[in-house]
PDB file of C-alpha atoms and ligand atoms in Angstrom:
ATOM      1  CA  MET Y  43      -8.487 165.554 131.302  1.00 37.00           C
ATOM      2  CA  LYS Y  44      -8.150 169.020 131.040  1.00 37.00           C
ATOM      3  CA  THR Y  45     -11.067 170.828 131.413  1.00 37.00           C
ATOM      4  CA  ASP Y  46      -9.544 174.630 130.885  1.00 37.00           C
ATOM      5  CA  SER Y  47     -12.364 177.630 130.928  1.00 35.00           C
ATOM      6  CA  ASN Y  48     -14.244 176.936 127.687  1.00 39.00           C
ATOM      7  CA  THR Y  49     -17.559 177.442 126.614  1.00 43.00           C
ATOM      8  CA  PHE Y  50     -18.478 173.759 126.835  1.00 43.00           C
ATOM      9  CA  TYR Y  51     -17.153 173.755 130.754  1.00 39.00           C
ATOM     10  CA  SER Y  52     -19.726 176.445 131.103  1.00 35.00           C
ATOM     11  CA  ILE Y  53     -22.444 174.885 129.570  1.00 37.00           C
ATOM     12  CA  LEU Y  54     -21.894 171.665 131.855  1.00 40.00           C
ATOM     13  CA  GLN Y  55     -21.769 173.903 134.920  1.00 36.00           C
ATOM     14  CA  ASP Y  56     -25.028 175.350 133.997  1.00 36.00           C
ATOM     15  CA  ASN Y  57     -26.565 171.733 134.391  1.00 34.00           C
ATOM     16  CA  ILE Y  58     -27.565 171.165 131.162  1.00 40.00           C
ATOM     17  CA  ILE Y  59     -26.600 167.518 131.256  1.00 45.00           C
ATOM     18  CA  SER Y  60     -28.957 165.413 132.843  1.00 50.00           C
ATOM     19  CA  GLY Y  61     -28.272 162.361 130.420  1.00 62.00           C
ATOM     20  CA  ALA Y  62     -29.508 159.140 132.386  1.00 81.00           C
ATOM     21  CA  PHE Y  63     -27.951 156.479 130.407  1.00 85.00           C
ATOM     22  CA  VAL Y  64     -25.654 157.499 127.736  1.00 85.00           C
ATOM     23  CA  GLY Y  65     -22.006 158.299 129.123  1.00 81.00           C
ATOM     24  CA  GLN Y  66     -23.108 156.602 132.523  1.00 85.00           C
ATOM     25  CA  ASN Y  67     -20.617 154.176 131.862  1.00 90.00           C
ATOM     26  CA  ILE Y  68     -16.949 155.332 130.388  1.00 95.00           C
ATOM     27  CA  LEU Y  69     -13.974 153.598 129.706  1.00 96.00           C
ATOM     28  CA  THR Y  70     -11.334 155.405 128.526  1.00 97.00           C
ATOM     29  CA  PHE Y  71      -8.336 153.923 126.499  1.00 98.00           C
ATOM     30  CA  ARG Y  72      -4.892 155.561 125.284  1.00 98.00           C
ATOM     31  CA  GLU Y  73      -4.304 153.651 122.218  1.00 98.00           C
ATOM     32  CA  ILE Y  74      -6.656 151.169 120.532  1.00 98.00           C
ATOM     33  CA  THR Y  75      -7.360 150.029 117.175  1.00 98.00           C
ATOM     34  CA  SER Y  76     -10.754 151.182 116.764  1.00 98.00           C
ATOM     35  CA  THR Y  77     -13.596 152.076 119.233  1.00 98.00           C
ATOM     36  CA  ASN Y  78     -16.405 150.326 117.165  1.00 98.00           C
ATOM     37  CA  ASN Y  79     -13.731 147.530 117.117  1.00 98.00           C
ATOM     38  CA  LEU Y  80     -13.313 147.297 120.828  1.00 97.00           C
ATOM     39  CA  MET Y  81     -17.284 147.880 121.562  1.00 97.00           C
ATOM     40  CA  LYS Y  82     -17.358 144.754 119.162  1.00 96.00           C
ATOM     41  CA  GLU Y  83     -15.034 142.750 121.063  1.00 96.00           C
ATOM     42  CA  LEU Y  84     -16.506 143.291 124.988  1.00 95.00           C
ATOM     43  CA  MET Y  85     -19.960 142.423 123.322  1.00 94.00           C
ATOM     44  CA  ALA Y  86     -18.946 139.350 122.566  1.00 92.00           C
ATOM     45  CA  LYS Y  87     -17.285 138.355 125.962  1.00 90.00           C
ATOM     46  CA  SER Y  88     -20.265 136.439 128.685  1.00 76.00           C
ATOM     47  CA  THR Y  89     -21.309 139.679 130.440  1.00 85.00           C
ATOM     48  CA  PRO Y  90     -23.107 142.285 128.782  1.00 89.00           C
ATOM     49  CA  LEU Y  91     -22.491 145.587 128.465  1.00 93.00           C
ATOM     50  CA  PRO Y  92     -25.384 148.079 129.567  1.00 94.00           C
ATOM     51  CA  GLU Y  93     -27.020 150.455 126.893  1.00 95.00           C
ATOM     52  CA  GLY Y  94     -25.433 153.955 127.005  1.00 95.00           C
ATOM     53  CA  THR Y  95     -21.879 152.003 126.951  1.00 96.00           C
ATOM     54  CA  VAL Y  96     -18.878 154.796 125.856  1.00 97.00           C
ATOM     55  CA  ILE Y  97     -15.833 153.658 124.331  1.00 97.00           C
ATOM     56  CA  MET Y  98     -13.589 156.467 123.613  1.00 98.00           C
ATOM     57  CA  ALA Y  99      -9.581 156.713 123.073  1.00 98.00           C
ATOM     58  CA  GLU Y 100      -7.315 159.241 122.629  1.00 98.00           C
ATOM     59  CA  SER Y 101      -5.834 157.827 119.536  1.00 98.00           C
ATOM     60  CA  GLN Y 102      -6.755 154.440 117.325  1.00 98.00           C
ATOM     61  CA  THR Y 103      -4.128 152.784 115.107  1.00 98.00           C
ATOM     62  CA  ALA Y 104      -7.390 151.559 112.624  1.00 98.00           C
ATOM     63  CA  GLY Y 105     -10.201 153.978 113.002  1.00 98.00           C
ATOM     64  CA  LYS Y 106     -12.928 153.519 110.771  1.00 98.00           C
ATOM     65  CA  GLY Y 107     -14.726 155.271 108.604  1.00 97.00           C
ATOM     66  CA  GLN Y 108     -17.641 155.655 106.142  1.00 95.00           C
ATOM     67  CA  GLN Y 109     -16.876 153.140 103.049  1.00 93.00           C
ATOM     68  CA  GLN Y 110     -13.776 151.468 104.378  1.00 93.00           C
ATOM     69  CA  ASN Y 111     -12.135 154.240 104.848  1.00 95.00           C
ATOM     70  CA  VAL Y 112      -9.397 155.156 107.683  1.00 97.00           C
ATOM     71  CA  TRP Y 113     -10.562 157.934 109.833  1.00 98.00           C
ATOM     72  CA  HIS Y 114      -7.488 159.691 110.709  1.00 96.00           C
ATOM     73  CA  SER Y 115      -7.102 161.937 114.164  1.00 98.00           C
ATOM     74  CA  GLU Y 116      -4.180 162.797 115.560  1.00 98.00           C
ATOM     75  CA  ALA Y 117      -3.189 161.609 118.485  1.00 98.00           C
ATOM     76  CA  GLY Y 118      -5.115 163.006 121.899  1.00 98.00           C
ATOM     77  CA  LYS Y 119      -6.112 166.441 120.147  1.00 98.00           C
ATOM     78  CA  ASN Y 120      -9.750 164.576 119.134  1.00 98.00           C
ATOM     79  CA  LEU Y 121     -13.334 163.129 120.039  1.00 98.00           C
ATOM     80  CA  LEU Y 122     -12.803 159.444 119.522  1.00 98.00           C
ATOM     81  CA  PHE Y 123     -15.685 157.675 120.806  1.00 98.00           C
ATOM     82  CA  SER Y 124     -18.895 155.002 120.234  1.00 98.00           C
ATOM     83  CA  MET Y 125     -21.580 154.510 122.063  1.00 97.00           C
ATOM     84  CA  LEU Y 126     -23.664 151.447 122.644  1.00 97.00           C
ATOM     85  CA  LEU Y 127     -27.452 151.232 122.243  1.00 97.00           C
ATOM     86  CA  LEU Y 128     -29.795 148.543 121.625  1.00 96.00           C
ATOM     87  CA  PRO Y 129     -32.789 149.903 119.488  1.00 96.00           C
ATOM     88  CA  ARG Y 130     -34.616 146.690 119.605  1.00 94.00           C
ATOM     89  CA  PHE Y 131     -37.785 148.727 118.994  1.00 94.00           C
ATOM     90  CA  LEU Y 132     -36.753 149.549 115.142  1.00 93.00           C
ATOM     91  CA  GLN Y 133     -36.852 147.297 112.369  1.00 91.00           C
ATOM     92  CA  PRO Y 134     -33.489 147.115 110.364  1.00 91.00           C
ATOM     93  CA  ASN Y 135     -35.793 148.848 107.527  1.00 89.00           C
ATOM     94  CA  ASN Y 136     -36.308 151.640 109.608  1.00 89.00           C
ATOM     95  CA  SER Y 137     -32.613 152.182 110.557  1.00 93.00           C
ATOM     96  CA  PHE Y 138     -32.811 155.444 109.280  1.00 96.00           C
ATOM     97  CA  GLY Y 139     -34.446 157.082 112.155  1.00 97.00           C
ATOM     98  CA  LEU Y 140     -31.838 156.145 114.115  1.00 97.00           C
ATOM     99  CA  VAL Y 141     -29.077 157.813 111.670  1.00 98.00           C
ATOM    100  CA  ALA Y 142     -31.307 160.726 111.891  1.00 98.00           C
ATOM    101  CA  ALA Y 143     -31.433 160.835 115.791  1.00 98.00           C
ATOM    102  CA  VAL Y 144     -27.623 160.734 116.206  1.00 98.00           C
ATOM    103  CA  SER Y 145     -26.917 163.272 113.616  1.00 98.00           C
ATOM    104  CA  LEU Y 146     -28.765 165.375 115.526  1.00 98.00           C
ATOM    105  CA  GLY Y 147     -27.668 164.764 118.365  1.00 98.00           C
ATOM    106  CA  VAL Y 148     -24.125 165.263 117.641  1.00 98.00           C
ATOM    107  CA  ILE Y 149     -25.179 168.978 116.039  1.00 98.00           C
ATOM    108  CA  LYS Y 150     -27.424 170.352 118.941  1.00 98.00           C
ATOM    109  CA  PRO Y 151     -24.708 171.486 121.443  1.00 98.00           C
ATOM    110  CA  LEU Y 152     -21.864 172.485 118.538  1.00 98.00           C
ATOM    111  CA  GLN Y 153     -24.844 174.389 117.522  1.00 98.00           C
ATOM    112  CA  LYS Y 154     -25.204 176.185 120.790  1.00 97.00           C
ATOM    113  CA  ILE Y 155     -21.539 177.191 120.620  1.00 95.00           C
ATOM    114  CA  LEU Y 156     -20.860 177.453 116.937  1.00 96.00           C
ATOM    115  CA  GLY Y 157     -24.226 178.271 115.503  1.00 96.00           C
ATOM    116  CA  LYS Y 158     -26.935 177.318 112.140  1.00 93.00           C
ATOM    117  CA  ASN Y 159     -23.066 177.052 110.395  1.00 97.00           C
ATOM    118  CA  VAL Y 160     -23.188 173.196 112.117  1.00 98.00           C
ATOM    119  CA  CYS Y 161     -25.095 170.647 110.106  1.00 98.00           C
ATOM    120  CA  ILE Y 162     -25.777 167.400 108.435  1.00 98.00           C
ATOM    121  CA  LYS Y 163     -24.348 166.402 105.145  1.00 98.00           C
ATOM    122  CA  TRP Y 164     -26.086 163.352 104.037  1.00 98.00           C
ATOM    123  CA  PRO Y 165     -26.294 160.800 105.557  1.00 97.00           C
ATOM    124  CA  ASN Y 166     -24.593 162.069 108.963  1.00 97.00           C
ATOM    125  CA  ASP Y 167     -21.535 163.752 108.677  1.00 98.00           C
ATOM    126  CA  ILE Y 168     -20.803 166.651 110.830  1.00 98.00           C
ATOM    127  CA  TYR Y 169     -20.320 169.831 108.758  1.00 98.00           C
ATOM    128  CA  TYR Y 170     -19.704 173.440 109.278  1.00 98.00           C
ATOM    129  CA  GLY Y 171     -20.470 175.390 106.654  1.00 97.00           C
ATOM    130  CA  GLN Y 172     -18.583 173.398 103.466  1.00 97.00           C
ATOM    131  CA  LYS Y 173     -16.171 171.603 105.850  1.00 98.00           C
ATOM    132  CA  LYS Y 174     -16.368 168.450 107.639  1.00 98.00           C
ATOM    133  CA  LEU Y 175     -15.885 168.733 111.949  1.00 98.00           C
ATOM    134  CA  GLY Y 176     -17.142 164.652 111.756  1.00 98.00           C
ATOM    135  CA  GLY Y 177     -18.577 161.942 110.824  1.00 98.00           C
ATOM    136  CA  VAL Y 178     -20.802 159.534 112.641  1.00 98.00           C
ATOM    137  CA  LEU Y 179     -20.612 155.256 111.516  1.00 98.00           C
ATOM    138  CA  ILE Y 180     -23.190 153.301 112.887  1.00 98.00           C
ATOM    139  CA  GLU Y 181     -22.614 149.319 112.587  1.00 97.00           C
ATOM    140  CA  ASN Y 182     -25.866 147.383 113.558  1.00 95.00           C
ATOM    141  CA  VAL Y 183     -25.773 143.919 114.798  1.00 93.00           C
ATOM    142  CA  LEU Y 184     -29.509 142.347 113.353  1.00 92.00           C
ATOM    143  CA  ALA Y 185     -31.556 139.728 114.788  1.00 90.00           C
ATOM    144  CA  GLY Y 186     -33.944 139.026 112.434  1.00 89.00           C
ATOM    145  CA  GLN Y 187     -36.466 141.144 112.285  1.00 89.00           C
ATOM    146  CA  THR Y 188     -35.217 143.459 114.827  1.00 90.00           C
ATOM    147  CA  ILE Y 189     -31.857 145.875 115.344  1.00 94.00           C
ATOM    148  CA  LYS Y 190     -30.041 143.927 118.582  1.00 94.00           C
ATOM    149  CA  SER Y 191     -27.795 145.758 119.301  1.00 96.00           C
ATOM    150  CA  SER Y 192     -26.103 149.566 117.593  1.00 97.00           C
ATOM    151  CA  ILE Y 193     -22.520 150.337 117.629  1.00 98.00           C
ATOM    152  CA  ILE Y 194     -22.340 154.189 117.360  1.00 98.00           C
ATOM    153  CA  GLY Y 195     -18.745 155.744 116.154  1.00 98.00           C
ATOM    154  CA  ILE Y 196     -18.731 159.330 116.319  1.00 98.00           C
ATOM    155  CA  GLY Y 197     -14.996 161.330 115.151  1.00 98.00           C
ATOM    156  CA  LEU Y 198     -15.203 164.679 115.790  1.00 98.00           C
ATOM    157  CA  ASN Y 199     -11.995 167.159 115.589  1.00 98.00           C
ATOM    158  CA  ILE Y 200     -11.308 169.270 118.379  1.00 98.00           C
ATOM    159  CA  ASN Y 201      -7.734 170.521 119.463  1.00 98.00           C
ATOM    160  CA  GLN Y 202      -6.071 169.391 115.772  1.00 98.00           C
ATOM    161  CA  GLU Y 203      -5.049 172.217 114.447  1.00 98.00           C
ATOM    162  CA  VAL Y 204      -3.366 170.938 110.933  1.00 98.00           C
ATOM    163  CA  PHE Y 205      -4.632 168.621 108.863  1.00 98.00           C
ATOM    164  CA  PRO Y 206      -2.690 166.382 106.302  1.00 97.00           C
ATOM    165  CA  ASP Y 207      -3.214 166.932 102.515  1.00 97.00           C
ATOM    166  CA  TYR Y 208      -5.133 164.386 101.614  1.00 95.00           C
ATOM    167  CA  LEU Y 209      -8.524 164.803 103.619  1.00 96.00           C
ATOM    168  CA  PRO Y 210     -10.315 167.087 101.212  1.00 95.00           C
ATOM    169  CA  ASN Y 211     -12.416 169.769 103.907  1.00 96.00           C
ATOM    170  CA  PRO Y 212     -11.358 169.500 107.407  1.00 98.00           C
ATOM    171  CA  ILE Y 213     -11.755 171.495 110.229  1.00 98.00           C
ATOM    172  CA  SER Y 214     -12.278 171.456 114.040  1.00 98.00           C
ATOM    173  CA  LEU Y 215     -13.227 173.315 116.960  1.00 98.00           C
ATOM    174  CA  GLN Y 216      -9.942 174.961 117.645  1.00 98.00           C
ATOM    175  CA  GLN Y 217      -9.588 176.475 114.401  1.00 98.00           C
ATOM    176  CA  ILE Y 218     -13.153 178.002 114.224  1.00 98.00           C
ATOM    177  CA  LEU Y 219     -13.057 178.879 117.898  1.00 97.00           C
ATOM    178  CA  GLN Y 220      -9.435 179.640 118.309  1.00 97.00           C
ATOM    179  CA  LYS Y 221      -8.687 178.211 121.734  1.00 97.00           C
ATOM    180  CA  LYS Y 222      -9.048 175.102 123.305  1.00 98.00           C
ATOM    181  CA  SER Y 223     -12.301 172.492 123.976  1.00 98.00           C
ATOM    182  CA  ALA Y 224     -12.247 170.194 126.783  1.00 98.00           C
ATOM    183  CA  ILE Y 225     -12.700 166.900 124.838  1.00 98.00           C
ATOM    184  CA  LYS Y 226     -14.358 165.072 127.854  1.00 96.00           C
ATOM    185  CA  GLU Y 227     -17.144 168.227 128.433  1.00 96.00           C
ATOM    186  CA  VAL Y 228     -18.107 167.542 124.704  1.00 97.00           C
ATOM    187  CA  LEU Y 229     -17.921 164.126 125.094  1.00 97.00           C
ATOM    188  CA  LEU Y 230     -20.981 164.754 127.987  1.00 95.00           C
ATOM    189  CA  GLN Y 231     -22.849 167.106 125.627  1.00 96.00           C
ATOM    190  CA  ILE Y 232     -23.335 164.477 123.306  1.00 97.00           C
ATOM    191  CA  CYS Y 233     -23.853 161.872 125.234  1.00 96.00           C
ATOM    192  CA  ALA Y 234     -26.915 163.979 126.452  1.00 95.00           C
ATOM    193  CA  SER Y 235     -28.038 164.994 123.539  1.00 97.00           C
ATOM    194  CA  ILE Y 236     -27.946 161.643 121.499  1.00 97.00           C
ATOM    195  CA  GLU Y 237     -30.597 159.985 124.723  1.00 96.00           C
ATOM    196  CA  VAL Y 238     -32.784 162.943 124.190  1.00 96.00           C
ATOM    197  CA  TYR Y 239     -33.640 161.679 120.553  1.00 97.00           C
ATOM    198  CA  TYR Y 240     -32.772 158.617 121.017  1.00 97.00           C
ATOM    199  CA  LEU Y 241     -35.377 158.471 123.353  1.00 95.00           C
ATOM    200  CA  LYS Y 242     -37.801 160.493 120.751  1.00 96.00           C
ATOM    201  CA  LEU Y 243     -37.400 157.990 118.472  1.00 96.00           C
ATOM    202  CA  LYS Y 244     -38.320 155.068 121.175  1.00 95.00           C
ATOM    203  CA  VAL Y 245     -41.702 156.662 121.760  1.00 95.00           C
ATOM    204  CA  GLY Y 246     -42.550 157.271 118.055  1.00 95.00           C
ATOM    205  CA  GLU Y 247     -41.468 160.378 117.325  1.00 96.00           C
ATOM    206  CA  SER Y 248     -39.590 159.758 113.889  1.00 95.00           C
ATOM    207  CA  ALA Y 249     -41.289 161.937 111.322  1.00 96.00           C
ATOM    208  CA  GLU Y 250     -40.540 164.720 113.790  1.00 97.00           C
ATOM    209  CA  ILE Y 251     -37.283 163.924 113.814  1.00 98.00           C
ATOM    210  CA  LYS Y 252     -36.843 163.353 110.232  1.00 97.00           C
ATOM    211  CA  GLN Y 253     -38.214 167.087 109.609  1.00 98.00           C
ATOM    212  CA  GLU Y 254     -35.602 168.440 111.772  1.00 98.00           C
ATOM    213  CA  TYR Y 255     -33.081 166.501 110.141  1.00 98.00           C
ATOM    214  CA  LEU Y 256     -34.126 168.181 106.925  1.00 98.00           C
ATOM    215  CA  ASP Y 257     -34.271 171.539 108.909  1.00 98.00           C
ATOM    216  CA  ASN Y 258     -30.863 170.594 109.441  1.00 98.00           C
ATOM    217  CA  LEU Y 259     -29.894 169.309 106.199  1.00 98.00           C
ATOM    218  CA  TYR Y 260     -26.810 170.799 104.206  1.00 98.00           C
ATOM    219  CA  GLY Y 261     -27.435 172.132 100.741  1.00 97.00           C
ATOM    220  CA  PHE Y 262     -31.910 170.713 101.316  1.00 98.00           C
ATOM    221  CA  GLY Y 263     -33.862 172.829  99.054  1.00 97.00           C
ATOM    222  CA  GLN Y 264     -30.935 174.659  97.377  1.00 96.00           C
ATOM    223  CA  GLN Y 265     -29.618 174.170  94.223  1.00 96.00           C
ATOM    224  CA  LEU Y 266     -26.334 172.224  94.681  1.00 97.00           C
ATOM    225  CA  ALA Y 267     -23.188 170.397  92.461  1.00 97.00           C
ATOM    226  CA  PHE Y 268     -23.691 166.391  92.253  1.00 97.00           C
ATOM    227  CA  GLN Y 269     -20.915 163.932  90.996  1.00 96.00           C
ATOM    228  CA  THR Y 270     -21.707 160.666  90.044  1.00 95.00           C
ATOM    229  CA  ASN Y 271     -19.728 158.023  88.102  1.00 90.00           C
ATOM    230  CA  ASP Y 272     -19.985 159.752  84.834  1.00 84.00           C
ATOM    231  CA  THR Y 273     -21.779 162.773  85.718  1.00 93.00           C
ATOM    232  CA  ILE Y 274     -21.169 166.371  87.132  1.00 95.00           C
ATOM    233  CA  PHE Y 275     -24.667 167.839  87.565  1.00 95.00           C
ATOM    234  CA  THR Y 276     -26.581 170.473  88.996  1.00 96.00           C
ATOM    235  CA  GLY Y 277     -29.449 169.431  91.566  1.00 97.00           C
ATOM    236  CA  GLU Y 278     -32.105 170.092  94.422  1.00 97.00           C
ATOM    237  CA  ILE Y 279     -31.961 168.117  97.308  1.00 97.00           C
ATOM    238  CA  PHE Y 280     -35.491 167.711  97.986  1.00 97.00           C
ATOM    239  CA  ALA Y 281     -35.809 164.599 100.183  1.00 97.00           C
ATOM    240  CA  VAL Y 282     -34.503 161.935 102.538  1.00 97.00           C
ATOM    241  CA  ASN Y 283     -36.725 159.353 102.133  1.00 96.00           C
ATOM    242  CA  HIS Y 284     -37.800 155.718 104.243  1.00 93.00           C
ATOM    243  CA  PHE Y 285     -34.643 153.853 103.461  1.00 95.00           C
ATOM    244  CA  GLY Y 286     -32.248 156.828 103.871  1.00 97.00           C
ATOM    245  CA  LEU Y 287     -31.464 157.167 100.011  1.00 97.00           C
ATOM    246  CA  LEU Y 288     -30.707 160.953  99.002  1.00 98.00           C
ATOM    247  CA  GLY Y 289     -33.632 162.616  96.737  1.00 98.00           C
ATOM    248  CA  ILE Y 290     -32.084 164.548  94.109  1.00 98.00           C
ATOM    249  CA  LYS Y 291     -34.685 166.269  91.754  1.00 97.00           C
ATOM    250  CA  LYS Y 292     -32.579 166.959  88.241  1.00 93.00           C
ATOM    251  CA  GLN Y 293     -34.201 169.140  85.632  1.00 91.00           C
ATOM    252  CA  ASN Y 294     -37.619 167.122  85.189  1.00 89.00           C
ATOM    253  CA  GLU Y 295     -36.159 164.088  86.563  1.00 94.00           C
ATOM    254  CA  THR Y 296     -36.309 163.044  90.840  1.00 96.00           C
ATOM    255  CA  ILE Y 297     -33.917 160.282  92.019  1.00 96.00           C
ATOM    256  CA  PHE Y 298     -32.908 158.851  94.478  1.00 97.00           C
ATOM    257  CA  PHE Y 299     -29.239 157.924  95.310  1.00 97.00           C
ATOM    258  CA  ASP Y 300     -27.540 155.656  98.076  1.00 96.00           C
ATOM    259  CA  LEU Y 301     -24.108 156.582  99.593  1.00 95.00           C
ATOM    260  CA  LYS Y 302     -21.640 154.478  96.957  1.00 94.00           C
ATOM    261  CA  GLN Y 303     -23.520 156.684  93.908  1.00 96.00           C
ATOM    262  CA  VAL Y 304     -23.260 160.444  94.467  1.00 97.00           C
ATOM    263  CA  LYS Y 305     -20.609 162.645  95.747  1.00 96.00           C
ATOM    264  CA  PHE Y 306     -21.453 166.642  96.729  1.00 97.00           C
ATOM    265  CA  ILE Y 307     -18.966 168.845  94.863  1.00 96.00           C
ATOM    266  CA  PHE Y 308     -17.958 171.874  97.061  1.00 91.00           C
ATOM    267  CA  ASN Y 309     -16.481 175.176  95.484  1.00 80.00           C
TER     268      ASN Y 309
HETATM  269  C1  BTN E 348     -16.784 158.994 108.654  1.00 52.89           C
HETATM  270  O1  BTN E 348     -15.797 158.642 107.471  1.00 52.89           O
HETATM  271  O2  BTN E 348     -17.166 159.773 108.278  1.00 52.89           O
HETATM  272  C2  BTN E 348     -17.160 158.701 109.847  1.00 52.89           C
HETATM  273  C3  BTN E 348     -16.183 157.993 110.488  1.00 52.89           C
HETATM  274  C4  BTN E 348     -16.475 157.846 112.231  1.00 52.89           C
HETATM  275  C5  BTN E 348     -15.095 157.978 112.753  1.00 52.89           C
HETATM  276  C6  BTN E 348     -15.240 157.317 114.435  1.00 52.89           C
HETATM  277  S1  BTN E 348     -13.645 157.807 115.360  1.00 52.89           S
HETATM  278  C7  BTN E 348     -14.465 156.668 116.627  1.00 52.89           C
HETATM  279  C8  BTN E 348     -15.285 155.309 116.376  1.00 52.89           C
HETATM  280  N1  BTN E 348     -14.054 154.144 116.376  1.00 52.89           N
HETATM  281  C9  BTN E 348     -14.187 154.123 114.547  1.00 52.89           C
HETATM  282  O3  BTN E 348     -13.580 153.420 114.530  1.00 52.89           O
HETATM  283  N2  BTN E 348     -14.652 154.574 113.634  1.00 52.89           N
HETATM  284  C10 BTN E 348     -15.159 155.994 114.670  1.00 52.89           C
END
């Protein structure tokens, strides 16, 4: 892959990257159905994949988004990958810690380049202002009271310049920076950064991660417009609870929503 002079590459040169296991084993494909699906298929084979294995594709024929959506990405232009984590130290009802750790791991290297405009839109969309730069799809495999494995699928818009009209608010690095970025270098930055947050989670720093997540959450503590099935209302995000539900204060009420129940309305 090309590593033309760009900011991500220079950070790589500065040796900030020091990942120990995430991204040490990267499998790259030109076109597959979905990196998440291929990870599942490879996991079903007899040789176990090492934790931190990454599958990256230039293009997906059936890229999956949240809530059964299709993930759109022009071939060869964007970062599409899945990483395997084995968070056996987490109980399924604590899995929001992983969502927060991964989201922070993705935004931190992006903030170095793009500044504080990069944020997390609950629960784990990657936003630049009010525009969607990327998304995360986490698929956990449970075994009793533990998470046996977790496939972390990440799609980030890097060099795509034109998006289909049906996407409400996409944006890419290229559109922000007005120059191309080296996709593989972005991948390496994000792998190292996710590893940092994942290890924090592993040593029990979930309260710190949760606070940092809220500090980087789009609209936290602000009056925003939301939509539920039957109403549009103004409210303030005041919390994300242990289960990852979004807490909104609406006049004198406080309500917790799951992903299917509430939508953000952008200006
Ligand atoms: C979202 O809807 O915001 C989540 C999008 C996640 C897309 C990525 S692209 C790489 C990985 N493979 C998939 O099929 N989906 C995820």
